[in-house]
Coordinates of N, CA and C and ligand atoms in Angstrom, one line a residue:
X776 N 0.9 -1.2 0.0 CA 0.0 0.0 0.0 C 0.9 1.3 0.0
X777 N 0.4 2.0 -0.8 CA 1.4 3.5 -0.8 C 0.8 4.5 0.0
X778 N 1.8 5.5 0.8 CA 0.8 6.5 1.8 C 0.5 7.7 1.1
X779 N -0.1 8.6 0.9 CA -0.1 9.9 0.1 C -0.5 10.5 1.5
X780 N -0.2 12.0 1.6 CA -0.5 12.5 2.2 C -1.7 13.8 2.3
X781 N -2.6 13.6 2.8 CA -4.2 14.4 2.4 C -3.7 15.6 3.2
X782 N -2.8 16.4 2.6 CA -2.4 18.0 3.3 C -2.1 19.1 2.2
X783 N -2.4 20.2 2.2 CA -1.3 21.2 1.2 C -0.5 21.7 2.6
X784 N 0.2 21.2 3.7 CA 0.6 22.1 4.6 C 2.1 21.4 4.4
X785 N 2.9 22.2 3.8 CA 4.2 21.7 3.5 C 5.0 21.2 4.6
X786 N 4.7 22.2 6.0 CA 5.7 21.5 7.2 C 5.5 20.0 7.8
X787 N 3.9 19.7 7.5 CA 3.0 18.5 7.8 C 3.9 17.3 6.1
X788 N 4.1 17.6 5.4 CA 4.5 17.2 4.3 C 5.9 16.5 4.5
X789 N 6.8 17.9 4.7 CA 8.0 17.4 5.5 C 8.7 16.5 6.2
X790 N 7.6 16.6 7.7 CA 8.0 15.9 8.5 C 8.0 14.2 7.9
X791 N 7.0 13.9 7.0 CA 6.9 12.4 6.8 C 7.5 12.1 5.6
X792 N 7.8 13.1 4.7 CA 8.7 12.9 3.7 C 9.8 12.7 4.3
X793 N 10.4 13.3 4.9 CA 11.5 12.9 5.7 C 11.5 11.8 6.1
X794 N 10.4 10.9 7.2 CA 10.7 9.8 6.9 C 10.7 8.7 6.0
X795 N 10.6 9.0 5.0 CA 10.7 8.2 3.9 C 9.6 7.6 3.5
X796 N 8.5 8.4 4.0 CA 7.2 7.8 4.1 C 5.8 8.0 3.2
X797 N 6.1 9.2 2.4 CA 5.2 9.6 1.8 C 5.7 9.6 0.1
X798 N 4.7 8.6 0.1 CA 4.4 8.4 -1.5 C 4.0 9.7 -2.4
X799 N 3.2 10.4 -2.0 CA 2.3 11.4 -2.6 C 1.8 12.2 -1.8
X800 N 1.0 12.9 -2.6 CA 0.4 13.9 -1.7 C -0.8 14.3 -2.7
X801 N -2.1 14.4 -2.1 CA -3.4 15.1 -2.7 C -4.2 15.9 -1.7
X802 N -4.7 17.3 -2.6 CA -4.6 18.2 -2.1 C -6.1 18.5 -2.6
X803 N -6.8 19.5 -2.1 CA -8.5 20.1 -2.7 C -8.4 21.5 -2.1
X804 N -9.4 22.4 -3.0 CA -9.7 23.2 -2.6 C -9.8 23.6 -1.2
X805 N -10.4 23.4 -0.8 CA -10.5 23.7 0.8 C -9.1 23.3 1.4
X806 N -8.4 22.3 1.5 CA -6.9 21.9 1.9 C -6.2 23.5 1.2
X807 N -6.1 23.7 0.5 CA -5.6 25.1 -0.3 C -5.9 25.9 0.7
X808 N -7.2 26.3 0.7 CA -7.6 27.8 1.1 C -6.8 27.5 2.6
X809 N -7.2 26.6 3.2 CA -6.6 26.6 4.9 C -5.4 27.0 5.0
X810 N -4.5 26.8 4.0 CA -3.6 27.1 4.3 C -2.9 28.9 3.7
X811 N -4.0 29.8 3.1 CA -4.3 31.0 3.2 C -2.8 31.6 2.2
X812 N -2.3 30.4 0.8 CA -1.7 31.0 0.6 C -1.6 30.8 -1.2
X813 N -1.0 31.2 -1.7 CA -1.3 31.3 -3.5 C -1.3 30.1 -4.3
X814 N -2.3 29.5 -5.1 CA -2.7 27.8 -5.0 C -1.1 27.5 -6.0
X815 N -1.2 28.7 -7.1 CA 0.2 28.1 -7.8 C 1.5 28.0 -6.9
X816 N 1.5 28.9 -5.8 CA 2.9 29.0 -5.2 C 2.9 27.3 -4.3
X817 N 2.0 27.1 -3.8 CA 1.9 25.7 -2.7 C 2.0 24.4 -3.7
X818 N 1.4 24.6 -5.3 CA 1.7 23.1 -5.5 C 2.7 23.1 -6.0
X819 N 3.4 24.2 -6.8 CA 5.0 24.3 -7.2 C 5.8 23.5 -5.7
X820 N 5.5 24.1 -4.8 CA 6.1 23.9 -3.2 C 6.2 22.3 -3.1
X821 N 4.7 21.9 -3.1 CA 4.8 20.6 -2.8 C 5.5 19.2 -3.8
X822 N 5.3 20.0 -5.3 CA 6.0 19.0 -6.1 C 7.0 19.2 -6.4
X823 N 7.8 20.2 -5.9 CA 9.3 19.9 -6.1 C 10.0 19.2 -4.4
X824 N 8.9 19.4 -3.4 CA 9.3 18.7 -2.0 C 9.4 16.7 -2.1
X825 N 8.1 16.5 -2.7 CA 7.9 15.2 -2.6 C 8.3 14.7 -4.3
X826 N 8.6 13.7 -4.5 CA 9.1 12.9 -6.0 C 8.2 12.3 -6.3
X827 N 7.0 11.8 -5.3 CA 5.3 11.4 -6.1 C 4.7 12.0 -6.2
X828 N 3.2 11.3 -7.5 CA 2.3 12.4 -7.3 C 1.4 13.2 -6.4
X829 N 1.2 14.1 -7.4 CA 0.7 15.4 -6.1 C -0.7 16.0 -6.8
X830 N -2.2 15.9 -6.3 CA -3.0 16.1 -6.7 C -3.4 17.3 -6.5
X831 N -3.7 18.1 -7.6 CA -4.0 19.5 -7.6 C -5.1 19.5 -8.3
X832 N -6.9 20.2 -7.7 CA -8.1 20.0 -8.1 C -8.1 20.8 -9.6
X833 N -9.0 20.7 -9.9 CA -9.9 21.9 -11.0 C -10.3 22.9 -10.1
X834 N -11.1 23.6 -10.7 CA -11.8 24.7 -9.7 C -12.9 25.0 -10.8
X835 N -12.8 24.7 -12.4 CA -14.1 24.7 -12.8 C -14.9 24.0 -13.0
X836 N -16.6 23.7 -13.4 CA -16.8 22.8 -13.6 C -17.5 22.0 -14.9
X837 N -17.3 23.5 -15.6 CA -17.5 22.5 -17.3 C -16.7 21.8 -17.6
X838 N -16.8 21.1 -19.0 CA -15.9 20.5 -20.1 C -14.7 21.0 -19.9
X839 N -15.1 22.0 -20.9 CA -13.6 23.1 -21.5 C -13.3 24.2 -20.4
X840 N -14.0 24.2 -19.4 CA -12.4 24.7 -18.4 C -12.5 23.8 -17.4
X841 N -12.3 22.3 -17.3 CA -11.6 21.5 -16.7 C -10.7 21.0 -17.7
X842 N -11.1 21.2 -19.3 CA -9.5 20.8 -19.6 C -8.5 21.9 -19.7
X843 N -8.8 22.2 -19.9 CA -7.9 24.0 -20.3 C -7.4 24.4 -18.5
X844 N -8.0 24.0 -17.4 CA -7.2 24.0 -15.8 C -6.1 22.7 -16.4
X845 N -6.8 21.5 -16.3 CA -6.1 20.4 -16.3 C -4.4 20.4 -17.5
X846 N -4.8 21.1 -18.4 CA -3.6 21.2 -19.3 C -2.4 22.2 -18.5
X847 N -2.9 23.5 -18.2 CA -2.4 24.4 -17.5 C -1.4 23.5 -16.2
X848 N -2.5 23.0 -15.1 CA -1.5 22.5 -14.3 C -0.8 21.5 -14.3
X849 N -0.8 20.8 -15.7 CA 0.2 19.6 -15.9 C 1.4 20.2 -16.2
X850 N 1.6 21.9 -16.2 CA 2.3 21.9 -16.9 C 3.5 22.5 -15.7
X851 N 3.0 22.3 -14.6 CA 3.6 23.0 -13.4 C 4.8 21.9 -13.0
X852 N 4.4 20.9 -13.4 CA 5.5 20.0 -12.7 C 5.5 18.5 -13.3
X853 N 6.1 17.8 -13.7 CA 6.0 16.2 -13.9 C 5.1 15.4 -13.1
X854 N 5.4 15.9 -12.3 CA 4.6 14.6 -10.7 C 2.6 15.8 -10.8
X855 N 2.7 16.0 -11.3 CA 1.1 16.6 -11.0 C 0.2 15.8 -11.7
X856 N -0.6 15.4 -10.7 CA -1.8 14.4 -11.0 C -3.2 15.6 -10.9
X857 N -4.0 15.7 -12.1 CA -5.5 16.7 -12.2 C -6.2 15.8 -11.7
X858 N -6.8 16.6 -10.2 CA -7.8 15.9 -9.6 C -9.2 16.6 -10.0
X859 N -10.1 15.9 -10.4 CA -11.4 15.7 -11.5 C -12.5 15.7 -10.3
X860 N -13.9 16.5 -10.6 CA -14.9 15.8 -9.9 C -15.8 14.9 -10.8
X861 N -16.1 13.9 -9.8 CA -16.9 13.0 -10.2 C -18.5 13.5 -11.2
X862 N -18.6 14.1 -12.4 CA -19.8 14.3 -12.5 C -19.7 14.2 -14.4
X863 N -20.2 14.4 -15.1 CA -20.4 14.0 -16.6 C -19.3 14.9 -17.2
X864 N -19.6 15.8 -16.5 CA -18.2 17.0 -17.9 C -16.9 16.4 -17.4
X865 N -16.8 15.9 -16.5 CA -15.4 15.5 -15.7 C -15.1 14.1 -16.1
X866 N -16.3 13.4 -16.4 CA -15.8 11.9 -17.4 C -15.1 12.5 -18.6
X867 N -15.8 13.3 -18.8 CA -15.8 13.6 -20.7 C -14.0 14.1 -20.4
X868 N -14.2 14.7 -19.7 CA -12.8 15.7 -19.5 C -11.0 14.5 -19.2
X869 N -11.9 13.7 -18.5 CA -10.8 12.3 -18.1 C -10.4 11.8 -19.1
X870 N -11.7 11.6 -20.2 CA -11.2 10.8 -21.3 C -10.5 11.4 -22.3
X871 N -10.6 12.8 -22.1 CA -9.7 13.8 -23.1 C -8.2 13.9 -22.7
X872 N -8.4 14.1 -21.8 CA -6.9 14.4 -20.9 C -5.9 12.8 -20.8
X873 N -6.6 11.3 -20.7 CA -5.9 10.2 -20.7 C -5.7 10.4 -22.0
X874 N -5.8 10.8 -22.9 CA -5.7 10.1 -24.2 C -4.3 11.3 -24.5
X875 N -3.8 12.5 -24.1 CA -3.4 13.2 -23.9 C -1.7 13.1 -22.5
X876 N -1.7 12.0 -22.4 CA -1.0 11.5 -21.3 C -1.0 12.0 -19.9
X877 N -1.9 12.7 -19.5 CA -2.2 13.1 -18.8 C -3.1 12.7 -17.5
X878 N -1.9 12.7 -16.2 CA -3.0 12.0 -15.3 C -3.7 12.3 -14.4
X879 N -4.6 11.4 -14.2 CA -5.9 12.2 -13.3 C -6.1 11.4 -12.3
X880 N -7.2 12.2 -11.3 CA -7.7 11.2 -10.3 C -8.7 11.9 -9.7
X881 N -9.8 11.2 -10.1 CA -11.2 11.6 -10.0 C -11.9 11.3 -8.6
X882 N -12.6 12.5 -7.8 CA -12.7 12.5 -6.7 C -14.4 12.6 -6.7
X883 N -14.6 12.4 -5.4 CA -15.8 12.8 -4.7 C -16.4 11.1 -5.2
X884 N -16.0 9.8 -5.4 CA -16.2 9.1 -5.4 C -17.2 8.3 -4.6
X885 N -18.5 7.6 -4.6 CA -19.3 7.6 -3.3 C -20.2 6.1 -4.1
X886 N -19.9 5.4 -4.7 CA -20.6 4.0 -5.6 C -19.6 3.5 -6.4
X887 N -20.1 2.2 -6.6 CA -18.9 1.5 -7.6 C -19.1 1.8 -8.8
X888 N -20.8 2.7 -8.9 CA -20.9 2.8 -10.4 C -20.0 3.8 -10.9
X889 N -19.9 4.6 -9.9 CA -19.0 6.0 -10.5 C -18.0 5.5 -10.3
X890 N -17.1 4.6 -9.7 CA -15.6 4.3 -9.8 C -15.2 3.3 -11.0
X891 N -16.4 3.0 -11.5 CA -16.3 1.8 -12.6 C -16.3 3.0 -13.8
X892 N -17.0 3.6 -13.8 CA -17.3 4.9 -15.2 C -15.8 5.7 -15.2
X893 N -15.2 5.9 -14.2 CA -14.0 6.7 -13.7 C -12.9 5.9 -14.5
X894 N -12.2 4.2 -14.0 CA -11.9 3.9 -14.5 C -11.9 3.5 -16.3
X895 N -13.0 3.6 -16.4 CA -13.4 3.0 -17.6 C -13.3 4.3 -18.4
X896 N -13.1 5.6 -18.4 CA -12.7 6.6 -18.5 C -11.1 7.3 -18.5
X897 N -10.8 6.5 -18.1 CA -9.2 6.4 -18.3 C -8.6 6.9 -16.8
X898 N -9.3 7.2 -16.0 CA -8.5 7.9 -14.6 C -7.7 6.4 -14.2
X899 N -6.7 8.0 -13.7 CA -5.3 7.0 -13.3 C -6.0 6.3 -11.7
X900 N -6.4 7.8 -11.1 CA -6.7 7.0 -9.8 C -8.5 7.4 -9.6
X901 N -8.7 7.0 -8.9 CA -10.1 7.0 -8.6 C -9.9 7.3 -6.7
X902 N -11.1 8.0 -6.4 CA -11.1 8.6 -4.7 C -12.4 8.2 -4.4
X903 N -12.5 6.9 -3.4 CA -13.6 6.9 -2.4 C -13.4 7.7 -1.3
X904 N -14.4 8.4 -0.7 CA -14.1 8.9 0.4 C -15.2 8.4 1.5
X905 N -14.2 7.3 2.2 CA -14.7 6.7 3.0 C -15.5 7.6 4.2
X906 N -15.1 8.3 5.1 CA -16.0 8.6 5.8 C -17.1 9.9 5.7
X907 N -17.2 10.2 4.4 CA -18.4 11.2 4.2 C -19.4 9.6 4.3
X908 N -18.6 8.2 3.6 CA -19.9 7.5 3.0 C -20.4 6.9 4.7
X909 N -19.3 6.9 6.1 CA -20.0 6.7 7.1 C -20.8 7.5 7.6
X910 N -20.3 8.8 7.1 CA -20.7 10.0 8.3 C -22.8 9.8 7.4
X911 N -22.9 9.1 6.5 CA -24.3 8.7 5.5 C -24.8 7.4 6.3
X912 N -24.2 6.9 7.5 CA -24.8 5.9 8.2 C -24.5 4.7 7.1
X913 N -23.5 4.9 5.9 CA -23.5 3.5 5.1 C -21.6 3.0 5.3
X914 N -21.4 2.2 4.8 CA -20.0 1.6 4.9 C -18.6 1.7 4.4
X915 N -18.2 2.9 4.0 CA -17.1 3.3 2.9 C -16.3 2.6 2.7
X916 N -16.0 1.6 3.8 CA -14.7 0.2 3.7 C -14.8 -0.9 2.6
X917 N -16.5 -1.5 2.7 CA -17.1 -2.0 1.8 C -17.0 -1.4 0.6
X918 N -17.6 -0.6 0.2 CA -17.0 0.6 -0.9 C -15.7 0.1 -1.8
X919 N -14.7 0.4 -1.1 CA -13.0 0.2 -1.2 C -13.4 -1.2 -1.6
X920 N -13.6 -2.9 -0.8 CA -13.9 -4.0 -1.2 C -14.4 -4.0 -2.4
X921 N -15.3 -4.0 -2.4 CA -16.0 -3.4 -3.6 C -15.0 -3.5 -5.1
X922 N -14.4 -1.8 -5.1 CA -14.0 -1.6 -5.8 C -13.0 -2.1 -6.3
X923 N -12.3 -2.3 -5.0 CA -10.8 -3.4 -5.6 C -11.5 -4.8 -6.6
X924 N -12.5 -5.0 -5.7 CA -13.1 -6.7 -6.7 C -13.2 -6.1 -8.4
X925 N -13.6 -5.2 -8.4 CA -14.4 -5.2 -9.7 C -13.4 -4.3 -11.0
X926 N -11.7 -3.6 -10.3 CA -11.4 -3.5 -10.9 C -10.2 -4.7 -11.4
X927 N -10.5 -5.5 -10.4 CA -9.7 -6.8 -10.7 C -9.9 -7.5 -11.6
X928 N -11.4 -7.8 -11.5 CA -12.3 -8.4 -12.1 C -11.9 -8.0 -13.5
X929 N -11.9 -7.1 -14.0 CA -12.4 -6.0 -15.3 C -10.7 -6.0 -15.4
X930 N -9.9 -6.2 -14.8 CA -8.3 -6.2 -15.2 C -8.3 -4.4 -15.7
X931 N -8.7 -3.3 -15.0 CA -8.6 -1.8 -15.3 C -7.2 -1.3 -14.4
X932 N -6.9 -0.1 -15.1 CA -5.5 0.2 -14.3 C -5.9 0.9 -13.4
X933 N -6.6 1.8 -13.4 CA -7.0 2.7 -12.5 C -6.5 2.4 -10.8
X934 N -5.8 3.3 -10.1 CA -5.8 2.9 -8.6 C -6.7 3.7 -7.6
X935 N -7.2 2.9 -6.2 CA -7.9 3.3 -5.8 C -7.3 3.9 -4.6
X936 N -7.9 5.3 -4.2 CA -7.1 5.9 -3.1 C -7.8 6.4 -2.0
X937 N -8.1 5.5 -1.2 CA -9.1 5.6 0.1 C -8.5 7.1 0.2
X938 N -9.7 7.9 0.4 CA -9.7 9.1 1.0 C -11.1 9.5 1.9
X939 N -10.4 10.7 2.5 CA -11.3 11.1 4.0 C -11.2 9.9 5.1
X940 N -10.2 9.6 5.3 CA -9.4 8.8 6.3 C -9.6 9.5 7.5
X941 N -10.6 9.5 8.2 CA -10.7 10.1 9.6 C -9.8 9.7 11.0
X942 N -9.8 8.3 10.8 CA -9.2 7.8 12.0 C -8.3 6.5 11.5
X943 N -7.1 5.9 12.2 CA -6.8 5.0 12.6 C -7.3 3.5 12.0
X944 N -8.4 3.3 12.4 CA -9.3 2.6 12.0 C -9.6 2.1 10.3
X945 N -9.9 3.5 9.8 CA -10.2 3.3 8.7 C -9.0 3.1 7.8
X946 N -7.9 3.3 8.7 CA -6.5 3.8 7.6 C -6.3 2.1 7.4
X947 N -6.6 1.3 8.6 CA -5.9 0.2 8.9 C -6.7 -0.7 7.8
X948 N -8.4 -0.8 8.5 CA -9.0 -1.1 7.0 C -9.5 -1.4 5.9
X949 N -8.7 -0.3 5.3 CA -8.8 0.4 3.8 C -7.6 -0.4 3.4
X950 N -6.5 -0.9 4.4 CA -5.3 -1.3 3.9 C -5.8 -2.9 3.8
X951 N -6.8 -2.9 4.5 CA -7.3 -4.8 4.5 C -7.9 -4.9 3.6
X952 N -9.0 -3.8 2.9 CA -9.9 -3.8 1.9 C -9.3 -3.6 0.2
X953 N -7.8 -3.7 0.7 CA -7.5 -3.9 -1.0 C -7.2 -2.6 -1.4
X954 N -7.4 -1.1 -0.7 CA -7.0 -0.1 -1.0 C -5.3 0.3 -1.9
X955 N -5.3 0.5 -3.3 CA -3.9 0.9 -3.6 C -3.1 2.1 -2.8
X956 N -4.1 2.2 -2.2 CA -3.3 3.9 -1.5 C -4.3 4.3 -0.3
X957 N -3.4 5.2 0.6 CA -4.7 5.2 1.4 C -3.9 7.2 1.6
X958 N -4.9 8.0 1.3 CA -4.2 9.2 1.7 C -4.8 9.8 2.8
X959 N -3.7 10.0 3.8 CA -4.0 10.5 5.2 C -3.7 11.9 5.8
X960 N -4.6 12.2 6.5 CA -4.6 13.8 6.8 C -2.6 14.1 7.6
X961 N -2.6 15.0 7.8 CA -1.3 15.3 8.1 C -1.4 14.9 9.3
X962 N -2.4 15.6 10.3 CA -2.8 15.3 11.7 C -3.0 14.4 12.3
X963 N -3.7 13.2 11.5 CA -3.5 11.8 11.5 C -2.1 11.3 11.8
X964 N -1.5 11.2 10.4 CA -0.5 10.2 10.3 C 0.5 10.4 11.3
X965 N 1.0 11.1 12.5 CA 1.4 11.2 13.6 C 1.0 9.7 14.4
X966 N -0.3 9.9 14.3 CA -0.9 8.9 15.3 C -0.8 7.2 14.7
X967 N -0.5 7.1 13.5 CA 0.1 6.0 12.9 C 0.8 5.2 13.6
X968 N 1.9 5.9 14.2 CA 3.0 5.2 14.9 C 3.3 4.8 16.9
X969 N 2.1 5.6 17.0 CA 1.5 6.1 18.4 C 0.8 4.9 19.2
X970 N 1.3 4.3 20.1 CA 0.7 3.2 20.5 C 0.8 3.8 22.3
X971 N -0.3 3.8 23.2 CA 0.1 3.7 24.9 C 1.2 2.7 25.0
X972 N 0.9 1.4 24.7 CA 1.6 0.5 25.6 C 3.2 0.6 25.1
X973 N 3.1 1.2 23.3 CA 4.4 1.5 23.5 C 5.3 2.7 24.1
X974 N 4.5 3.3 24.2 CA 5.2 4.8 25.3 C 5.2 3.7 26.9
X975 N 4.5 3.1 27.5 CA 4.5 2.8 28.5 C 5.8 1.4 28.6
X976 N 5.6 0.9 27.4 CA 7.0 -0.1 27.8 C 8.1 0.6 27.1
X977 N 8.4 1.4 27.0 CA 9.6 2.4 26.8 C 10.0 2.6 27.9
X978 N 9.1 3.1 28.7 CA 9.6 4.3 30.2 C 9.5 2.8 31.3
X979 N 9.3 1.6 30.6 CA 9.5 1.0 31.7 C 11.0 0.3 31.8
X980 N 11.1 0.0 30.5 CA 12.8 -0.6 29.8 C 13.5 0.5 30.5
X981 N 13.3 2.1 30.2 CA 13.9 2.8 30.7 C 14.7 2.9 32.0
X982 N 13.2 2.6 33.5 CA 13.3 3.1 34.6 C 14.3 1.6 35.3
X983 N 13.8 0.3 34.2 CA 14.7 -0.7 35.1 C 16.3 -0.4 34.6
X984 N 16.7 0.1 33.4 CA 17.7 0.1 33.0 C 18.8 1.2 33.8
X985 N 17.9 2.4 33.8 CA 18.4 3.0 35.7 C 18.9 2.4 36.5
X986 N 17.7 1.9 37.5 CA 17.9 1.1 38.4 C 19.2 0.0 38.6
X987 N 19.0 -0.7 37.1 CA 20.4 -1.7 36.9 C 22.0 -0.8 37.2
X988 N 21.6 0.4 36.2 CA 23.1 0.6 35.7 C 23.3 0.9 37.2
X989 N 22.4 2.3 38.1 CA 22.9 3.0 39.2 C 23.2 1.7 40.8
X990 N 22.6 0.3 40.2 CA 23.1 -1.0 41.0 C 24.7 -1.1 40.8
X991 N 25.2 -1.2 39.6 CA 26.7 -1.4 39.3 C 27.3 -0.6 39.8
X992 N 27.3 1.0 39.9 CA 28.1 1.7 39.9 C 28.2 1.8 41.8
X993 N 27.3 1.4 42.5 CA 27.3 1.0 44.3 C 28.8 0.1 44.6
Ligands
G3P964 O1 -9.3 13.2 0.7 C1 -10.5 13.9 0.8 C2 -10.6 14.6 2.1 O2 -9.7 15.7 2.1 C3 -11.9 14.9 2.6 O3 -11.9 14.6 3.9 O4 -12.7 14.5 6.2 O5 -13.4 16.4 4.7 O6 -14.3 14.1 4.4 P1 -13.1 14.9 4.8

C-alpha cells in the first residue's frame, strides 16, 4: 500500500517525507484555502518537496475549463496528478486528458458505479471517500472491497485511493480492503505510529535500566 499524504501544509508534508514515508500527496480546494496561501505558489512547493504524485483539483466545472485548468497544471510540474470531480463534464474531461497523457484522479467518489465509469474513462486514480460514506450511516470500507473486486475483475488500471481517512481505523481497513493507497490527513499520520503501551513499555525498559546501571556503579 502506498501512503499519500491528504495536506497542502508543507511543514505537515516534510516531517513524513523525511521519513521516507510519503508516496504522494493530494490536495482540494478547501486543503488550499486553509492554508491561506497562493494555489500556484503551494503546488510548485509541494512538487518539487515530494518525488510522487501530487494532486491538484480543478476549480471549474464544465468540459472546457476542466480541460484548459487540467492542461495548465500539468504543466507545473512532472509529478502533477489533475484531480477531476466526479460528474459528466469530468468523465468527458478524463477521457480527453488520458488520451493526452495526462493524469488524473477523480474524486468525490461515493458508488462503484461511479468508480467503474472513472476507471473506464481512463482515470489514473479514482477517490472513495470513505468517511463522508460513514458519516451517510453506510459503509465506505465496503466501498474500497468493492472496488478493488471489480477492478480486478475488469483487469482496469485505475488505482484506488481511500480518501477522507478520519481515523486509525479506517486507515488500517482500507489497507485490508485492498485499498492501492490510502491518503491520510497530516494530523493523523502522527498517530500511525503512536501506540500507549508503546510509550509505557519504553519508560519501563527505561526506569529498570536506571535502576540496573545505578546498581553497578554502588
Ligand atoms: O481526501 C478527501 C478529504 O480531504 C476529505 O476529507 O474529512 O473532509 O471528508 P473529509
Amino acid at each position: 500500500m502506498k501512503f499519500f499524504l491528504d495536506t497542502a501544509n508543507i511543514d505537515e508534508i516534510k516531517r513524513i517525507n523525511d521519513l521516507g514515508l510519503c508516496d504522494g500527496v493530494t490536495t482540494n480546494p478547501s486543503l488550499v484555502a486553509k492554508e491561506g496561501r497562493d494555489f500556484e505558489e503551494v503546488i510548485k512547493d509541494i512538487a518539487s518537496t515530494v518525488d510522487g504524485p501530487v494532486s491538484a483539483e480543478v476549480t471549474g466545472l464544465t468540459y472546457e475549463e476542466m480541460v484548459a485548468e487540467a492542461r495548465e497544471l500539468a504543466k507545473w510540474a512532472d509529478n502533477i496528478v489533475v484531480k477531476i470531480p466526479m460528474t459528466e463534464a469530468g468523465l468527458k474531461a478524463v477521457s480527453t486528458l488520458s488520451k493526452e497523457g495526462i493524469k488524473t484522479n477523480v474524486t468525490l467518489i461515493f458508488s462503484v458505479a461511479q468508480g467503474l465509469l472513472a476507471a473506464k474513462a481512463g482515470a489514473t486514480y479514482i477517490s472513495p471517500f470513505i468517511g463522508r460514506i460513514d458519516d451517510m450511516g453506510e459503509n465506505g470500507i465496503e466501498l474500497i472491497a468493492d472496488l478493488r473486486q471489480v477492478l480486478d475483475i475488469y483487469d482496469l488500471d485505475a488505482e484506488i485511493i481511500a480518501a477522507s481517512i478520519r481515523h486509525i481505523g479506517h486507515f488500517e481497513q482500507a489497507a485490508l480492503a485492498g485499498a492501492h493507497i490510502g491518503t491520510i490527513p497530516g494530523t493523523l499520520f502522527p498517530k500511525l505510529w503512536s501506540h500507549v503501551l508503546t510509550d509505557k513499555g519504553i519508560d519501563g525498559f527505561m526506569k529498570d535500566w536506571e535502576k540496573f546501571t545505578s546498581n553497578q556503579k554502588k
